[in-house]
PDB file of C-alpha atoms in Angstrom:
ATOM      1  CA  UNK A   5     -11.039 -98.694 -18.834  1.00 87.00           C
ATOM      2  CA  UNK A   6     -11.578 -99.410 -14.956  1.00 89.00           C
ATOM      3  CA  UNK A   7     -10.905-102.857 -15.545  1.00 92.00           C
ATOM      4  CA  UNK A   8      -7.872-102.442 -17.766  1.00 93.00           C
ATOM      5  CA  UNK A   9      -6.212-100.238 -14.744  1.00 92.00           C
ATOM      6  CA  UNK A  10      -6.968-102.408 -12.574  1.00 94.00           C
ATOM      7  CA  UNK A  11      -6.267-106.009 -13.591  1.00 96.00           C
ATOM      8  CA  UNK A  12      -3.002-105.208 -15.333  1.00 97.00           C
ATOM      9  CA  UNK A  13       0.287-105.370 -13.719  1.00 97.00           C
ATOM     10  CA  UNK A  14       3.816-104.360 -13.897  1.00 98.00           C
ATOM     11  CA  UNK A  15       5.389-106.846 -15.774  1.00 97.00           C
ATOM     12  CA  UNK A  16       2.729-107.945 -17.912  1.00 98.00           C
ATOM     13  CA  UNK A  17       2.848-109.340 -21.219  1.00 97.00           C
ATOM     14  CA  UNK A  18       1.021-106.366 -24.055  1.00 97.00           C
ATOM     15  CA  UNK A  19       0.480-107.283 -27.529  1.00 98.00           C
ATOM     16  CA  UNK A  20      -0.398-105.140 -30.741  1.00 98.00           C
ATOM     17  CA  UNK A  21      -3.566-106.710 -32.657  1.00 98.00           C
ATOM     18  CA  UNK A  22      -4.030-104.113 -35.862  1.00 97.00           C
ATOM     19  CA  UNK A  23      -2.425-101.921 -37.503  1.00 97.00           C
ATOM     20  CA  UNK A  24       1.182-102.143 -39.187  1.00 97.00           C
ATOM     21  CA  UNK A  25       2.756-103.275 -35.533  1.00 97.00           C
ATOM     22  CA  UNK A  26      -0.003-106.175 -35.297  1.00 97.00           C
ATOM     23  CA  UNK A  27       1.839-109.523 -33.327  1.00 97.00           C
ATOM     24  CA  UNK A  28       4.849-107.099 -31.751  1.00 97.00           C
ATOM     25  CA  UNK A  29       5.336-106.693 -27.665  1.00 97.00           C
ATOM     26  CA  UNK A  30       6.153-104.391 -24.934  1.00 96.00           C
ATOM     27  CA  UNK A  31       5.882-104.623 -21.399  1.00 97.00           C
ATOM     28  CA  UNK A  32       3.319-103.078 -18.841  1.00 97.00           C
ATOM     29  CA  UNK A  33       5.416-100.571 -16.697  1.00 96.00           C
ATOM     30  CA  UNK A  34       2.328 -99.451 -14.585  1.00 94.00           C
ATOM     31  CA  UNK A  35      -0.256 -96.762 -14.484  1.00 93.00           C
ATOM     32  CA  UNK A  36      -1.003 -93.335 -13.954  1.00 90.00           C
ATOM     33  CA  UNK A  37      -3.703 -91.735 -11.721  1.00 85.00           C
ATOM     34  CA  UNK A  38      -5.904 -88.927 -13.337  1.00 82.00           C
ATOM     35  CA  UNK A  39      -5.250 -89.248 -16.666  1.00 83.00           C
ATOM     36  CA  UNK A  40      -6.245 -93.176 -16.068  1.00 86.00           C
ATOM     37  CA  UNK A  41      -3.565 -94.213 -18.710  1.00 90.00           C
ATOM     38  CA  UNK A  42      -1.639 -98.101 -18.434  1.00 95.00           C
ATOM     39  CA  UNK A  43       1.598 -97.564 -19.885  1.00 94.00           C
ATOM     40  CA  UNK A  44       3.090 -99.706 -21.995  1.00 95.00           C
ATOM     41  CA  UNK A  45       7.126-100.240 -23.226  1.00 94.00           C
ATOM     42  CA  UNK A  46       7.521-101.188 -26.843  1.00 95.00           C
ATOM     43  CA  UNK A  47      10.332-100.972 -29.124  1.00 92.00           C
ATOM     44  CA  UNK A  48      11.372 -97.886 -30.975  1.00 91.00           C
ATOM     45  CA  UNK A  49      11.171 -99.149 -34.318  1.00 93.00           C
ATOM     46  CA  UNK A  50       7.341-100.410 -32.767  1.00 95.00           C
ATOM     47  CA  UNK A  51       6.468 -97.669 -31.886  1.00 94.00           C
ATOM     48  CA  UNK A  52       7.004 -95.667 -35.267  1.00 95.00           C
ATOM     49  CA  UNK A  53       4.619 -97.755 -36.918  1.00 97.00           C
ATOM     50  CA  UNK A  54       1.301 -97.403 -34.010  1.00 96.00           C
ATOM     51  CA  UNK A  55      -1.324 -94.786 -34.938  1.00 96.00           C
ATOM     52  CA  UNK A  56      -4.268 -93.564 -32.252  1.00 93.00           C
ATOM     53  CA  UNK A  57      -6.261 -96.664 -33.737  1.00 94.00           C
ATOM     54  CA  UNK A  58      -4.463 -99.464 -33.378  1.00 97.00           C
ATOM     55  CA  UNK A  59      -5.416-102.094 -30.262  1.00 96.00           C
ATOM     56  CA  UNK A  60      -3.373-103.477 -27.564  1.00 96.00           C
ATOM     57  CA  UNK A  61      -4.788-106.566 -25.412  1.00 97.00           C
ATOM     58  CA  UNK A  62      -2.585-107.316 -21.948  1.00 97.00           C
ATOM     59  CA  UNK A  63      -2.636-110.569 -20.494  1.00 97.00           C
ATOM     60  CA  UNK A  64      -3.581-109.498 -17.268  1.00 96.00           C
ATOM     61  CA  UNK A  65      -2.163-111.620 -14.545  1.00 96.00           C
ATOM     62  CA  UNK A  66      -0.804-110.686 -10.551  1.00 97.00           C
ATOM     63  CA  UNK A  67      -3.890-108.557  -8.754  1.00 96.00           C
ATOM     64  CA  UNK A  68      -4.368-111.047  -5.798  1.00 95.00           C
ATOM     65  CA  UNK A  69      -1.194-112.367  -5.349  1.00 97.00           C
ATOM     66  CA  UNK A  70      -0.270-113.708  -1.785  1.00 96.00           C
ATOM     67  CA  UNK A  71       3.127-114.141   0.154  1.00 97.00           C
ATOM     68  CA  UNK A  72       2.057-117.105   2.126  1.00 96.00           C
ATOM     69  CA  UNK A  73       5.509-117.091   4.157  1.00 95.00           C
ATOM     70  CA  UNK A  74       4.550-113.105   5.169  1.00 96.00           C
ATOM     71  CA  UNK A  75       0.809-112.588   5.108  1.00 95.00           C
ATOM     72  CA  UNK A  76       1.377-109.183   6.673  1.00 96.00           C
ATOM     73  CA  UNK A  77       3.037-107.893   3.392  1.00 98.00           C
ATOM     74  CA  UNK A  78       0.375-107.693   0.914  1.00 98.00           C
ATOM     75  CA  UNK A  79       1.046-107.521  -3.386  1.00 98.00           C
ATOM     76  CA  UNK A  80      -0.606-104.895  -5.456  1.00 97.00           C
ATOM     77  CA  UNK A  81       0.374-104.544  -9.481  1.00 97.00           C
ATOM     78  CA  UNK A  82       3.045-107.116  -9.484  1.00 98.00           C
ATOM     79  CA  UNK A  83       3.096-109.909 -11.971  1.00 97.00           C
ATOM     80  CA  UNK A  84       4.871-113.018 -10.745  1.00 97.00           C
ATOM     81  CA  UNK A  85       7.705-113.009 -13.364  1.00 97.00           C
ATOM     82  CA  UNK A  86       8.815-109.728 -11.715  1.00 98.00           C
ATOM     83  CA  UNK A  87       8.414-110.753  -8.035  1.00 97.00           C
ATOM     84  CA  UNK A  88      10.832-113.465  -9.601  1.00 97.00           C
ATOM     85  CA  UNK A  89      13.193-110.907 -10.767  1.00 97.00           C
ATOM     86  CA  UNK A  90      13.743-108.802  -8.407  1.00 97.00           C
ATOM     87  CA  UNK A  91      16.534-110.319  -6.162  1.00 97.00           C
ATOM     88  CA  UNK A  92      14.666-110.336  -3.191  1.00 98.00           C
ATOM     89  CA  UNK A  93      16.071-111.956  -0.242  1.00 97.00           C
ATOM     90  CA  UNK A  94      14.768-113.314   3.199  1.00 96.00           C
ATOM     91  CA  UNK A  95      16.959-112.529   6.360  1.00 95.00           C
ATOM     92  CA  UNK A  96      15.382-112.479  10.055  1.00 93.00           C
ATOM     93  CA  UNK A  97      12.135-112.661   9.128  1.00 92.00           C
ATOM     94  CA  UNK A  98      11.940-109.851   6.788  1.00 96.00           C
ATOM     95  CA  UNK A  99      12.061-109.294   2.945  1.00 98.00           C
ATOM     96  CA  UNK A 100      15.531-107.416   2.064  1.00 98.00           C
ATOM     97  CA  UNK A 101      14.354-105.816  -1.570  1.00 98.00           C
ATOM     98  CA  UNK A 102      16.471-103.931  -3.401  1.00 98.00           C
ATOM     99  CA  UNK A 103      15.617-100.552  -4.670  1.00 98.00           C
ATOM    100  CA  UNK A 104      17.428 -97.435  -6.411  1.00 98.00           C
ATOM    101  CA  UNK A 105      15.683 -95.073  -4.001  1.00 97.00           C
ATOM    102  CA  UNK A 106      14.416 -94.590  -0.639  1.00 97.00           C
ATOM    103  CA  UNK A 107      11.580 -92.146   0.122  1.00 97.00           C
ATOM    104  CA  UNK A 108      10.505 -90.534   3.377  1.00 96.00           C
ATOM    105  CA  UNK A 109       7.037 -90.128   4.098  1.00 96.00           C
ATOM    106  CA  UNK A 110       7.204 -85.892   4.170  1.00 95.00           C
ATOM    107  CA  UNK A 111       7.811 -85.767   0.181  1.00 95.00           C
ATOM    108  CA  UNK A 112       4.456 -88.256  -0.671  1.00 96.00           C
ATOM    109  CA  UNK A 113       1.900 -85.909  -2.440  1.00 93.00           C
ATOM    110  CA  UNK A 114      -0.882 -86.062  -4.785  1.00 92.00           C
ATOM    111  CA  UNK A 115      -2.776 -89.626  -4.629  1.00 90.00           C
ATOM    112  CA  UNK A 116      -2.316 -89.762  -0.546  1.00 93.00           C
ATOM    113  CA  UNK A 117      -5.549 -90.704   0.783  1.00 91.00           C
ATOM    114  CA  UNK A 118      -6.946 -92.885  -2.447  1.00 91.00           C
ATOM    115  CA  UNK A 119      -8.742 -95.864  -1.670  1.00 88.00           C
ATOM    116  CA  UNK A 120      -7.549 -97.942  -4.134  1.00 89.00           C
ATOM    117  CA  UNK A 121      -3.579 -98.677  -5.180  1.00 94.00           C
ATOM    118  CA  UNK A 122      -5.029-101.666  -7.703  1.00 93.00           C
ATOM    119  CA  UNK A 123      -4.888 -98.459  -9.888  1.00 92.00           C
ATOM    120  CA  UNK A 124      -3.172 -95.365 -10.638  1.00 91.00           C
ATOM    121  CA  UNK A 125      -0.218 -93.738  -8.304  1.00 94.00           C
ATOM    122  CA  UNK A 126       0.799 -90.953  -6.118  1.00 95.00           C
ATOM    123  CA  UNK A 127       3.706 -88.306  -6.695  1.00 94.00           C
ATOM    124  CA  UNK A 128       6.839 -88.014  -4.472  1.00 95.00           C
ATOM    125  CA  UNK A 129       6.869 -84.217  -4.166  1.00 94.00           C
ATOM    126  CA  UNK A 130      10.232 -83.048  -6.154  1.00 90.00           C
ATOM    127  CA  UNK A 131       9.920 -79.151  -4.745  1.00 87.00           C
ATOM    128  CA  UNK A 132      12.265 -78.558  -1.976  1.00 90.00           C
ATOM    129  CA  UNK A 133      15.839 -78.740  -3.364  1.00 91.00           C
ATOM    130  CA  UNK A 134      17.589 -79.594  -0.223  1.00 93.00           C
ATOM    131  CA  UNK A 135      15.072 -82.749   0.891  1.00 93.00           C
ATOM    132  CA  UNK A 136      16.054 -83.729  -3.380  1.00 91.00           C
ATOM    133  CA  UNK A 137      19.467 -83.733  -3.006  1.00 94.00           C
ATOM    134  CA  UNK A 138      19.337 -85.143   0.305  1.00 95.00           C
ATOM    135  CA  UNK A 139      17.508 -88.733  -0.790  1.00 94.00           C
ATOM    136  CA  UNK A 140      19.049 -88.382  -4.419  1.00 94.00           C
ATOM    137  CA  UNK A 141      15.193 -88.327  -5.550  1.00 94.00           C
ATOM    138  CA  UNK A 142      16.535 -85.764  -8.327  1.00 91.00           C
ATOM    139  CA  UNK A 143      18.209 -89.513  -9.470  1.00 93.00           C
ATOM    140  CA  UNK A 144      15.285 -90.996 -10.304  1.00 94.00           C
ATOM    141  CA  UNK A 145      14.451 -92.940 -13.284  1.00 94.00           C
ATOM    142  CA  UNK A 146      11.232 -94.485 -15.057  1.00 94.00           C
ATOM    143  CA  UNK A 147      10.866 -98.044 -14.175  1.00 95.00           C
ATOM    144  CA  UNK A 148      12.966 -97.663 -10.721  1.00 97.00           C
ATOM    145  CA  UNK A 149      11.690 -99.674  -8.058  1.00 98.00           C
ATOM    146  CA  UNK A 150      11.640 -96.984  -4.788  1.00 98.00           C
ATOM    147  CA  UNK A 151      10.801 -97.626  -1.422  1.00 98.00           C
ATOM    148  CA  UNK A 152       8.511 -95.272   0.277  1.00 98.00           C
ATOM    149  CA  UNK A 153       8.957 -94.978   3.932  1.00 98.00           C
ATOM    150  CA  UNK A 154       5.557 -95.144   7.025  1.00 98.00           C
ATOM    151  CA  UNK A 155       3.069 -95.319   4.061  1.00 97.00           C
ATOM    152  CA  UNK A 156       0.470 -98.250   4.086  1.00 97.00           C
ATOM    153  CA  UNK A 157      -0.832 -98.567   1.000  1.00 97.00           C
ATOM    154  CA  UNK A 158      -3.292-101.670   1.985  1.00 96.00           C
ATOM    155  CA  UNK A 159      -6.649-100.000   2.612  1.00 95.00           C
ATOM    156  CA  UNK A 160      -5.444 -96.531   0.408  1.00 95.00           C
ATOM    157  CA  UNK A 161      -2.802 -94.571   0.148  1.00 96.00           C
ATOM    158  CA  UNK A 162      -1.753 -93.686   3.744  1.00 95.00           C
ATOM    159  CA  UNK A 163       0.707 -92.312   6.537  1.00 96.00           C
ATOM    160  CA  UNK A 164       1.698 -95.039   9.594  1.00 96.00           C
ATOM    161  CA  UNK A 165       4.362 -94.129  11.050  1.00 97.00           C
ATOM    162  CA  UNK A 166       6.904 -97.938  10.928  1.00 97.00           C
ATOM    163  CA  UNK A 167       5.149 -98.816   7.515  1.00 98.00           C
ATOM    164  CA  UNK A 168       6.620 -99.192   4.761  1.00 98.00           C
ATOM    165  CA  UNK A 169       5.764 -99.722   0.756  1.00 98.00           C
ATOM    166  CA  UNK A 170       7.456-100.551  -2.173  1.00 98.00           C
ATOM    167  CA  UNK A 171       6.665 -99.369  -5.822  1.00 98.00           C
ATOM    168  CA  UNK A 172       8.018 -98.544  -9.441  1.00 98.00           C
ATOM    169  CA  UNK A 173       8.165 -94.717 -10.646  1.00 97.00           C
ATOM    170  CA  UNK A 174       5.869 -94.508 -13.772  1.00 95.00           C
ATOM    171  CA  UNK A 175       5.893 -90.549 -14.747  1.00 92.00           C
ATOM    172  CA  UNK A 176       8.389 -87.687 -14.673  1.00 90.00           C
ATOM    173  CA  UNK A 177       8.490 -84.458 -12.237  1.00 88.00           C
ATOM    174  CA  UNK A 178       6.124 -81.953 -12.366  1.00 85.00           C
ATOM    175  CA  UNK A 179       6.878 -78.129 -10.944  1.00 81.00           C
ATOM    176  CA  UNK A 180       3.258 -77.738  -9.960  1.00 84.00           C
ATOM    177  CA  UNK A 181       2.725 -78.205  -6.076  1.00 86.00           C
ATOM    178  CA  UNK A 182       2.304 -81.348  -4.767  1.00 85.00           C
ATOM    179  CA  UNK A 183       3.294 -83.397  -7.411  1.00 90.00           C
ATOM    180  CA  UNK A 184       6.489 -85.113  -8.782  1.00 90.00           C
ATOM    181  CA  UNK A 185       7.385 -88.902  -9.677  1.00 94.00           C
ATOM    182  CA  UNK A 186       4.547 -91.203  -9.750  1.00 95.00           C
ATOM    183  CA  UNK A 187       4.327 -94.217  -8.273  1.00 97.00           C
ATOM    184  CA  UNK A 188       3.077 -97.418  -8.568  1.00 97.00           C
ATOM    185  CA  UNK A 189       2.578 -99.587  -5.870  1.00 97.00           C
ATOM    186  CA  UNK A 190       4.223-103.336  -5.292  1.00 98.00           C
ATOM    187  CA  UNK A 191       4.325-104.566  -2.140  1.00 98.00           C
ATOM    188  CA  UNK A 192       3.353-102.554   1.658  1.00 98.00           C
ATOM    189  CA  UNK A 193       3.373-103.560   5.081  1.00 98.00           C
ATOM    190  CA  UNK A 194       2.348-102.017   8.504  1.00 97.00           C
ATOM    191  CA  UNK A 195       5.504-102.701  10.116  1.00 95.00           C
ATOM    192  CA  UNK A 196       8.827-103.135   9.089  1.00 92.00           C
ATOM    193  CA  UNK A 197       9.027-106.709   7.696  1.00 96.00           C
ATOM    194  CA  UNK A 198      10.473-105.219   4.658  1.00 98.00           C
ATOM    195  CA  UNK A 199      14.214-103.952   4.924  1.00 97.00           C
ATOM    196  CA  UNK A 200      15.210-101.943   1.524  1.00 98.00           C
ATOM    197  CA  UNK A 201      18.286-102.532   0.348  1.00 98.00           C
ATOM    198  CA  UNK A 202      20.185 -99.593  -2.441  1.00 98.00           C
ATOM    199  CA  UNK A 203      21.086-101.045  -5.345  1.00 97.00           C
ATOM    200  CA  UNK A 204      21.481 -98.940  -8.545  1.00 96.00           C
ATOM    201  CA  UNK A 205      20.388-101.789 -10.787  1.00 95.00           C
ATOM    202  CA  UNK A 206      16.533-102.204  -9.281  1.00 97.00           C
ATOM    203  CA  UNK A 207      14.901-100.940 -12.669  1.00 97.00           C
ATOM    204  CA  UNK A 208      12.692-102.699 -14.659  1.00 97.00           C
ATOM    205  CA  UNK A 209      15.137-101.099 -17.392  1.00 95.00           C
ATOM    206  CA  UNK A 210      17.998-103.271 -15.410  1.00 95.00           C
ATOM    207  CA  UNK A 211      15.779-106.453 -14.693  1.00 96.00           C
ATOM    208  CA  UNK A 212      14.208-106.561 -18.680  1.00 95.00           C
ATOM    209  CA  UNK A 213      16.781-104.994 -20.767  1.00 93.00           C
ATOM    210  CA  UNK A 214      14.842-102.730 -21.819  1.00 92.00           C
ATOM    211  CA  UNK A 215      14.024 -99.067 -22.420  1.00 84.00           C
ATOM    212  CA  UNK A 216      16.658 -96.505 -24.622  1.00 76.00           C
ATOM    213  CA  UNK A 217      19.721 -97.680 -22.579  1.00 70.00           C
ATOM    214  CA  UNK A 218      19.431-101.168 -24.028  1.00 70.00           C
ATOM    215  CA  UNK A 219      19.643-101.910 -27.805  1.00 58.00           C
ATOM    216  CA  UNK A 220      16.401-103.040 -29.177  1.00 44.00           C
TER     217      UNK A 220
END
């Protein structure tokens, strides 16, 4: 299982081999932290027909990746395709990325302090209404791509104050303390050479077509 966390990315391709679904596919979304679970979209109709047994196989491809133009921004999770679709633009010598939400580094929780991002997440705490309403993190959706301010995420999870990091929500809140939205990391940097950008559209609902808003 180590290896299937940690060599599949968002954006990956995932294929059924048995059972009545065998041939269909579904999309990695990302992966969650203690439970050690890769999750995987598939169609409704898909999904009705997958039992406990059947087998999935991922084409594992994106741990690695390098922006030679910014070597100071390193890749975690991301499968080229989606670097690809996610509008990203250069201006001034940064990366502007767009992103549905933007974090500050007070509401990161459990996961903070992990040494490794290649797997797993960590939870933007969800407990204090007013900090919610305040960064519209009571807005969030699976698959949003979030930015997550002064956390470096290139060594571990960690606070620096002027870094910044980049990553997809992958599980829901949680009342218990500490926790909230997972996330799943994309892209960090020690310094600000990435310059988030809101737009309500940077889902990998939005950038597939997929998930219950979209037919199919």
């Amino acid at each position: 299982n180590t290896s299937v966390q940690v060599y599949s990315c968002i954006g990956n391709k995932a294929r059924v081999i048995t059972g009545d679904a065998k041939g269909a596919e579904g999309l990695v979304l990302g992966h969650h932290g203690g439970s050690e679970h890769v999750m995987v979209d598939l169609p409704r109709d898909v999904k009705e027909k997958l039992t406990y047994d059947d087998k999935l196989v991922i084409f594992a491809k994106g741990q690695g990746l390098k922006l030679l133009d910014y070597p100071d921004i390193v890749t975690f999770n991301l499968e080229p395709d989606l670097l690809k679709k996610m509008n990203i633009k250069e201006a001034g010598g940064k990366l502007h990325v767009p992103v549905t939400t933007i974090a500050p580094a007070a509401v990161m929780g459990s996961g903070i302090g992990s040494s490794n991002v290649a797997s797993g997440d960590y939870d933007i705490m969800t407990g204090d209404p007013q900090t919610m309403k305040e960064y519209k993190l009571d807005k969030m959706r699976f698959g949003d791509i979030v930015a997550l301010l002064d956390h470096d995420n290139r060594y571990g999870r960690d606070y620096h104050k002027g870094a910044i990091t980049i990553g997809v929500v992958v599980h829901s809140d949680c009342k218990l303390a500490g926790h909230g939205p997972g996330v799943a990391t994309l892209l960090t940097c020690p310094t600000r050479m990435i310059d988030p950008v809101i737009d309500p559209k940077a889902s990998l609902a939005d950038l597939y077509g997929i998930g219950t808003q979209y037919k199919g």
